[in-house]
Amino acid sequence: MLTEQEKMNNAFKEMLFYEESIAKKYAQFSQQINDPKLKQMLNGMEQSARNHYSILSETMSKFKIV
């Protein structure tokens, strides 16, 4: 059985992986699209995912999650 700390570690790592994956997908989609408005929207979504990634990384550091 996992401890609360292990559960929290796993959850944060999973969220971090998700944000990284989704940012990469948005970047790929943006490169494939020619419409400037859609490209701008996807770039904004990518940046948002990267911001979430940064926030999660900072929070993980505070909780000493590696």
Tab-separated table of C-alpha atoms in Angstrom:
chain	number	residue	atom	x	y	z
A	1	MET	CA	0.000	0.000	0.000
A	2	LEU	CA	1.269	3.475	-0.880
A	3	THR	CA	1.794	6.161	1.717
A	4	GLU	CA	0.161	9.567	1.352
A	5	GLN	CA	3.544	11.009	0.365
A	6	GLU	CA	3.989	8.389	-2.372
A	7	LYS	CA	0.486	9.081	-3.679
A	8	MET	CA	1.201	12.800	-3.769
A	9	ASN	CA	4.553	12.215	-5.506
A	10	ASN	CA	2.926	10.032	-8.148
A	11	ALA	CA	0.101	12.513	-8.736
A	12	PHE	CA	2.491	15.434	-9.194
A	13	LYS	CA	4.736	13.445	-11.528
A	14	GLU	CA	1.746	12.395	-13.602
A	15	MET	CA	0.486	15.979	-13.841
A	16	LEU	CA	3.954	17.167	-14.839
A	17	PHE	CA	4.170	14.534	-17.576
A	18	TYR	CA	0.699	15.508	-18.829
A	19	GLU	CA	1.509	19.226	-19.050
A	20	GLU	CA	4.749	18.519	-20.899
A	21	SER	CA	2.990	16.188	-23.343
A	22	ILE	CA	0.130	18.564	-24.045
A	23	ALA	CA	2.495	21.521	-24.582
A	24	LYS	CA	4.389	19.500	-27.183
A	25	LYS	CA	1.133	18.543	-28.932
A	26	TYR	CA	-0.016	22.162	-29.088
A	27	ALA	CA	3.376	23.169	-30.532
A	28	GLN	CA	3.158	20.448	-33.186
A	29	PHE	CA	-0.387	21.422	-34.139
A	30	SER	CA	0.618	25.079	-34.338
A	31	GLN	CA	3.425	24.245	-36.771
A	32	GLN	CA	1.012	22.362	-39.029
A	33	ILE	CA	-1.628	25.095	-39.207
A	34	ASN	CA	-1.515	28.114	-41.492
A	35	ASP	CA	-4.459	30.075	-40.089
A	36	PRO	CA	-2.945	32.882	-37.969
A	37	LYS	CA	-5.800	32.982	-35.448
A	38	LEU	CA	-5.683	29.244	-34.825
A	39	LYS	CA	-1.892	29.354	-34.651
A	40	GLN	CA	-2.085	32.152	-32.072
A	41	MET	CA	-4.661	30.229	-30.036
A	42	LEU	CA	-2.544	27.074	-30.043
A	43	ASN	CA	0.566	29.042	-29.089
A	44	GLY	CA	-1.355	30.508	-26.162
A	45	MET	CA	-2.498	27.064	-25.088
A	46	GLU	CA	1.069	25.775	-25.333
A	47	GLN	CA	2.304	28.662	-23.187
A	48	SER	CA	-0.422	27.978	-20.642
A	49	ALA	CA	0.616	24.325	-20.398
A	50	ARG	CA	4.252	25.397	-19.980
A	51	ASN	CA	3.219	27.797	-17.199
A	52	HIS	CA	1.352	24.963	-15.457
A	53	TYR	CA	4.481	22.842	-15.834
A	54	SER	CA	6.566	25.541	-14.143
A	55	ILE	CA	4.102	25.941	-11.294
A	56	LEU	CA	4.009	22.190	-10.747
A	57	SER	CA	7.818	22.018	-10.777
A	58	GLU	CA	8.053	24.773	-8.180
A	59	THR	CA	5.453	23.096	-5.997
A	60	MET	CA	7.254	19.770	-6.306
A	61	SER	CA	10.468	21.428	-5.155
A	62	LYS	CA	8.712	22.832	-2.097
A	63	PHE	CA	7.466	19.350	-1.205
A	64	LYS	CA	10.859	17.809	-2.058
A	65	ILE	CA	9.368	15.647	-4.801
A	66	VAL	CA	12.017	14.449	-7.228
